[in-house]
Short mmCIF file of C-alpha atoms and ligand atoms in Angstrom, two decimals:
data_model
loop_
_atom_site.label_atom_id
_atom_site.label_comp_id
_atom_site.label_asym_id
_atom_site.label_seq_id
_atom_site.Cartn_x
_atom_site.Cartn_y
_atom_site.Cartn_z
CA UNK A 2 -0.07 -0.01 0.16
CA UNK A 3 1.12 3.45 -0.54
CA UNK A 4 0.95 4.73 3.26
CA UNK A 5 1.33 8.45 2.50
CA UNK A 6 -1.56 8.68 -0.23
CA UNK A 7 -3.70 6.31 1.87
CA UNK A 8 -3.27 8.65 5.12
CA UNK A 9 -3.95 11.91 2.72
CA UNK A 10 -7.06 10.30 1.37
CA UNK A 11 -8.30 9.01 4.57
CA UNK A 12 -7.70 12.43 6.41
CA UNK A 13 -9.40 14.33 3.62
CA UNK A 14 -12.40 11.98 3.93
CA UNK A 15 -12.55 12.87 7.59
CA UNK A 16 -12.41 16.32 7.08
CA UNK A 17 -15.44 16.20 4.81
CA UNK A 18 -17.26 13.68 7.14
CA UNK A 19 -17.31 11.03 4.22
CA UNK A 20 -16.74 7.48 4.00
CA UNK A 21 -13.64 5.91 2.21
CA UNK A 22 -14.22 2.53 0.34
CA UNK A 23 -10.99 1.11 -0.40
CA UNK A 24 -11.19 -0.24 -3.64
CA UNK A 25 -9.09 -3.81 -3.41
CA UNK A 26 -9.97 -5.34 -6.96
CA UNK A 27 -6.74 -6.96 -8.25
CA UNK A 28 -5.00 -6.44 -5.05
CA UNK A 29 -3.69 -9.64 -2.95
CA UNK A 30 -4.95 -10.61 0.43
CA UNK A 31 -1.83 -9.57 1.76
CA UNK A 32 -2.32 -5.97 0.32
CA UNK A 33 -5.60 -5.62 2.02
CA UNK A 34 -4.60 -7.14 5.31
CA UNK A 35 -1.73 -4.35 5.23
CA UNK A 36 -4.49 -1.70 5.00
CA UNK A 37 -6.63 -3.45 7.49
CA UNK A 38 -4.29 -3.42 10.04
CA UNK A 39 -3.78 0.25 10.01
CA UNK A 40 -7.44 0.82 10.49
CA UNK A 41 -9.34 0.42 7.26
CA UNK A 42 -12.56 -1.74 7.45
CA UNK A 43 -14.44 -1.23 4.55
CA UNK A 44 -13.26 -2.29 1.00
CA UNK A 45 -14.77 -2.48 -2.48
CA UNK A 46 -14.85 -5.11 -5.14
CA UNK A 47 -16.11 -5.13 -8.55
CA UNK A 48 -16.35 -8.83 -9.38
CA UNK A 49 -18.59 -11.67 -7.52
CA UNK A 50 -15.70 -14.48 -7.63
CA UNK A 51 -13.01 -12.30 -6.52
CA UNK A 52 -14.91 -10.88 -3.44
CA UNK A 53 -16.01 -14.40 -2.70
CA UNK A 54 -12.32 -15.63 -2.43
CA UNK A 55 -11.22 -12.53 -0.56
CA UNK A 56 -14.08 -12.76 2.00
CA UNK A 57 -13.34 -16.26 2.66
CA UNK A 58 -9.53 -15.68 3.50
CA UNK A 59 -9.86 -11.96 5.35
CA UNK A 60 -10.76 -10.97 8.59
CA UNK A 61 -14.69 -11.14 9.44
CA UNK A 62 -15.41 -7.69 10.65
CA UNK A 63 -14.25 -6.35 7.01
CA UNK A 64 -17.26 -4.65 5.59
CA UNK A 65 -17.50 -5.84 1.74
CA UNK A 66 -18.99 -3.38 -0.77
CA UNK A 67 -19.84 -4.70 -4.22
CA UNK A 68 -19.31 -1.76 -6.34
CA UNK A 69 -19.38 -3.32 -10.22
CA UNK A 70 -22.06 -4.53 -12.42
CA UNK A 71 -23.97 -7.36 -10.52
CA UNK A 72 -25.70 -10.26 -12.67
CA UNK A 73 -28.85 -11.40 -11.11
CA UNK A 74 -27.73 -15.13 -10.83
CA UNK A 75 -24.61 -14.12 -8.89
CA UNK A 76 -26.57 -12.26 -5.95
CA UNK A 77 -27.20 -15.54 -4.22
CA UNK A 78 -23.26 -15.95 -3.50
CA UNK A 79 -22.75 -12.46 -1.69
CA UNK A 80 -26.07 -12.24 -0.06
CA UNK A 81 -25.04 -13.83 3.12
CA UNK A 82 -22.31 -11.28 3.90
CA UNK A 83 -22.22 -8.34 1.58
CA UNK A 84 -22.66 -5.03 3.41
CA UNK A 85 -23.49 -2.58 0.76
CA UNK A 86 -24.33 -2.92 -3.14
CA UNK A 87 -23.55 0.21 -5.16
CA UNK A 88 -24.61 -0.87 -8.53
CA UNK A 89 -28.45 -1.31 -8.38
CA UNK A 90 -29.60 -0.51 -11.81
CA UNK A 91 -32.79 -2.21 -12.63
CA UNK A 92 -36.00 -3.60 -10.74
CA UNK A 93 -35.09 -7.07 -11.60
CA UNK A 94 -31.95 -7.09 -9.77
CA UNK A 95 -33.37 -5.34 -6.75
CA UNK A 96 -36.10 -8.19 -6.68
CA UNK A 97 -33.43 -10.67 -6.83
CA UNK A 98 -31.35 -9.16 -4.05
CA UNK A 99 -34.60 -8.86 -1.92
CA UNK A 100 -35.28 -12.56 -2.41
CA UNK A 101 -31.60 -13.51 -1.28
CA UNK A 102 -31.65 -11.24 1.46
CA UNK A 103 -34.80 -12.86 2.84
CA UNK A 104 -33.41 -16.21 2.49
CA UNK A 105 -30.31 -14.99 4.75
CA UNK A 106 -32.86 -13.28 6.85
CA UNK A 107 -30.90 -9.79 6.25
CA UNK A 108 -31.71 -6.77 4.93
CA UNK A 109 -29.31 -5.49 2.32
CA UNK A 110 -28.32 -1.86 1.87
CA UNK A 111 -28.30 -0.79 -1.70
CA UNK A 112 -27.44 2.42 -3.84
CA UNK A 113 -29.05 3.04 -7.07
CA UNK A 114 -26.61 3.69 -9.70
CA UNK A 115 -27.06 6.65 -12.12
CA UNK A 116 -25.48 7.22 -15.56
CA UNK A 117 -23.93 10.72 -15.30
CA UNK A 118 -20.98 10.47 -17.52
CA UNK A 119 -20.76 11.43 -21.29
CA UNK A 120 -19.53 8.21 -22.09
CA UNK A 121 -22.30 5.57 -23.38
CA UNK A 122 -22.46 2.65 -21.26
CA UNK A 123 -24.98 -0.20 -20.48
CA UNK A 124 -25.12 0.27 -16.87
CA UNK A 125 -26.94 2.89 -14.77
CA UNK A 126 -30.27 4.55 -14.54
CA UNK A 127 -31.67 7.95 -15.61
CA UNK A 128 -33.98 9.83 -13.04
CA UNK A 129 -37.25 8.86 -15.18
CA UNK A 130 -36.57 5.30 -15.01
CA UNK A 131 -35.52 5.69 -11.02
CA UNK A 132 -38.72 7.17 -10.49
CA UNK A 133 -40.60 4.53 -12.50
CA UNK A 134 -39.02 1.96 -10.27
CA UNK A 135 -39.53 3.79 -7.25
CA UNK A 136 -43.22 4.28 -7.79
CA UNK A 137 -43.97 0.68 -8.72
CA UNK A 138 -46.01 -1.77 -6.73
CA UNK A 139 -43.36 -4.31 -7.34
CA UNK A 140 -40.76 -2.02 -5.54
CA UNK A 141 -43.27 -1.38 -2.56
CA UNK A 142 -43.31 -5.10 -1.55
CA UNK A 143 -39.66 -5.44 -1.17
CA UNK A 144 -39.24 -6.01 2.66
CA UNK A 145 -35.26 -7.00 2.84
CA UNK A 146 -33.59 -4.30 0.75
CA UNK A 147 -32.91 -0.66 1.96
CA UNK A 148 -32.10 2.06 -0.56
CA UNK A 149 -29.47 4.25 1.20
CA UNK A 150 -28.58 6.52 -1.76
CA UNK A 151 -27.23 6.87 -5.27
CA UNK A 152 -23.86 6.28 -6.95
CA UNK A 153 -22.41 7.32 -10.08
CA UNK A 154 -19.10 7.67 -11.99
CA UNK A 155 -17.99 10.70 -13.75
CA UNK A 156 -16.61 11.14 -17.21
CA UNK A 157 -12.96 9.83 -17.65
CA UNK A 158 -11.45 13.35 -18.55
CA UNK A 159 -8.98 15.90 -17.32
CA UNK A 160 -11.79 18.46 -17.68
CA UNK A 161 -12.54 19.32 -14.02
CA UNK A 162 -15.49 21.50 -14.73
CA UNK A 163 -17.16 18.88 -16.47
CA UNK A 164 -16.43 15.95 -13.73
CA UNK A 165 -17.54 18.38 -11.13
CA UNK A 166 -20.89 19.32 -13.32
CA UNK A 167 -21.56 15.63 -13.51
CA UNK A 168 -21.19 15.45 -9.74
CA UNK A 169 -23.75 18.23 -9.20
CA UNK A 170 -25.96 16.32 -11.44
CA UNK A 171 -25.90 13.45 -9.43
CA UNK A 172 -26.27 15.38 -6.03
CA UNK A 173 -29.34 16.98 -7.65
CA UNK A 174 -30.73 13.58 -8.52
CA UNK A 175 -30.16 12.58 -4.89
CA UNK A 176 -32.19 15.53 -3.55
CA UNK A 177 -34.97 14.87 -6.15
CA UNK A 178 -35.33 11.30 -4.94
CA UNK A 179 -34.88 12.47 -1.43
CA UNK A 180 -37.89 14.71 -1.90
CA UNK A 181 -40.10 12.83 -3.87
CA UNK A 182 -39.26 9.19 -2.21
CA UNK A 183 -37.55 9.18 0.84
CA UNK A 184 -38.30 12.36 2.66
CA UNK A 185 -39.38 10.46 5.91
CA UNK A 186 -36.11 8.03 5.42
CA UNK A 187 -33.25 9.13 7.64
CA UNK A 188 -31.20 6.17 6.02
CA UNK A 189 -31.52 7.47 2.49
CA UNK A 190 -28.28 9.76 3.03
CA UNK A 191 -25.52 8.36 0.76
CA UNK A 192 -23.92 9.73 -2.43
CA UNK A 193 -21.29 7.33 -3.68
CA UNK A 194 -18.89 9.46 -6.11
CA UNK A 195 -15.20 10.03 -6.64
CA UNK A 196 -12.39 7.80 -7.29
CA UNK A 197 -8.59 8.14 -7.45
CA UNK A 198 -8.47 10.88 -9.95
CA UNK A 199 -11.61 12.86 -9.12
CA UNK A 200 -12.28 12.00 -5.31
CA UNK A 201 -11.36 15.69 -4.14
CA UNK A 202 -13.82 17.33 -6.68
CA UNK A 203 -16.40 14.82 -5.60
CA UNK A 204 -16.04 15.33 -1.77
CA UNK A 205 -16.42 19.38 -2.74
CA UNK A 206 -19.67 18.45 -4.74
CA UNK A 207 -21.07 16.53 -1.60
CA UNK A 208 -19.96 13.01 -1.78
CA UNK A 209 -20.44 11.11 1.56
CA UNK A 210 -18.64 7.82 0.11
CA UNK A 211 -15.53 7.54 -2.18
CA UNK A 212 -14.35 4.72 -3.84
CA UNK A 213 -10.53 4.84 -4.13
CA UNK A 214 -8.34 1.97 -5.36
CA UNK A 215 -4.87 2.81 -7.51
CA UNK A 216 -4.13 5.97 -5.41
CA UNK A 217 -3.98 4.19 -2.09
CA UNK A 218 -2.62 0.93 -2.81
C1 PLP B 524 -11.99 0.46 -10.01
C2 PLP B 524 -13.19 1.22 -9.47
C3 PLP B 524 -12.98 2.42 -8.72
C4 PLP B 524 -11.66 2.79 -7.97
O1 PLP B 524 -10.97 3.33 -9.00
P1 PLP B 524 -9.36 3.66 -8.89
O2 PLP B 524 -9.25 4.64 -10.06
O3 PLP B 524 -8.51 2.89 -9.08
O4 PLP B 524 -9.63 4.69 -7.63
C5 PLP B 524 -14.29 2.90 -8.12
N1 PLP B 524 -15.39 2.68 -8.61
C6 PLP B 524 -15.69 1.67 -9.54
C7 PLP B 524 -17.12 1.32 -9.72
C8 PLP B 524 -14.61 0.73 -9.87
O5 PLP B 524 -14.75 -0.26 -10.71
#
């Protein structure tokens, strides 16, 4: 791990009252353990298989966040232990998470992923799709998931104004959903945005959770 960068990022997050999710994809269990030993307890992985192997080998008080695209047929493997899923972008997936959480007698915290970048991708909702989902009768029936906020990724660019604008957009999506669907729910409070290259911009724009990997490892 890069101790100096880890401490810098960690202190910057503390200053803003945000949580650091240490993105440990492609890192070895030894590298993760080293960071765990200096106090990091929240780690993010983007692939289910890798997450399972690391969960097996590492201390049980690590909180594992799934941050990458999740296929419905793989939910069952992580449902017993995953502490948050950042990448929910369909009702279908949410229903499967609910079903598997129920089987494990758990309630799983989820974030709705939004497409805020300029690049085209298959993943992420827009505000209309999210509203439709949250208004639906099917959603109202789900008792084993808890939507705790939103997640997004900015365009891969060095144009800081553009990145800041995309983060502002995600924050306003959060505010609109809070107002329309979650005004009574104190647990709807997370805005997961910011990675190695843009976490400082994200924190300035109101991120509550940054997902940083390459900079700190
Ligand atoms: C890999 C990844 C990150 C972290 O990226 P770094 O540039 O290594 O900080 C954050 N979020 C998601 C969804 C990722 O897949």
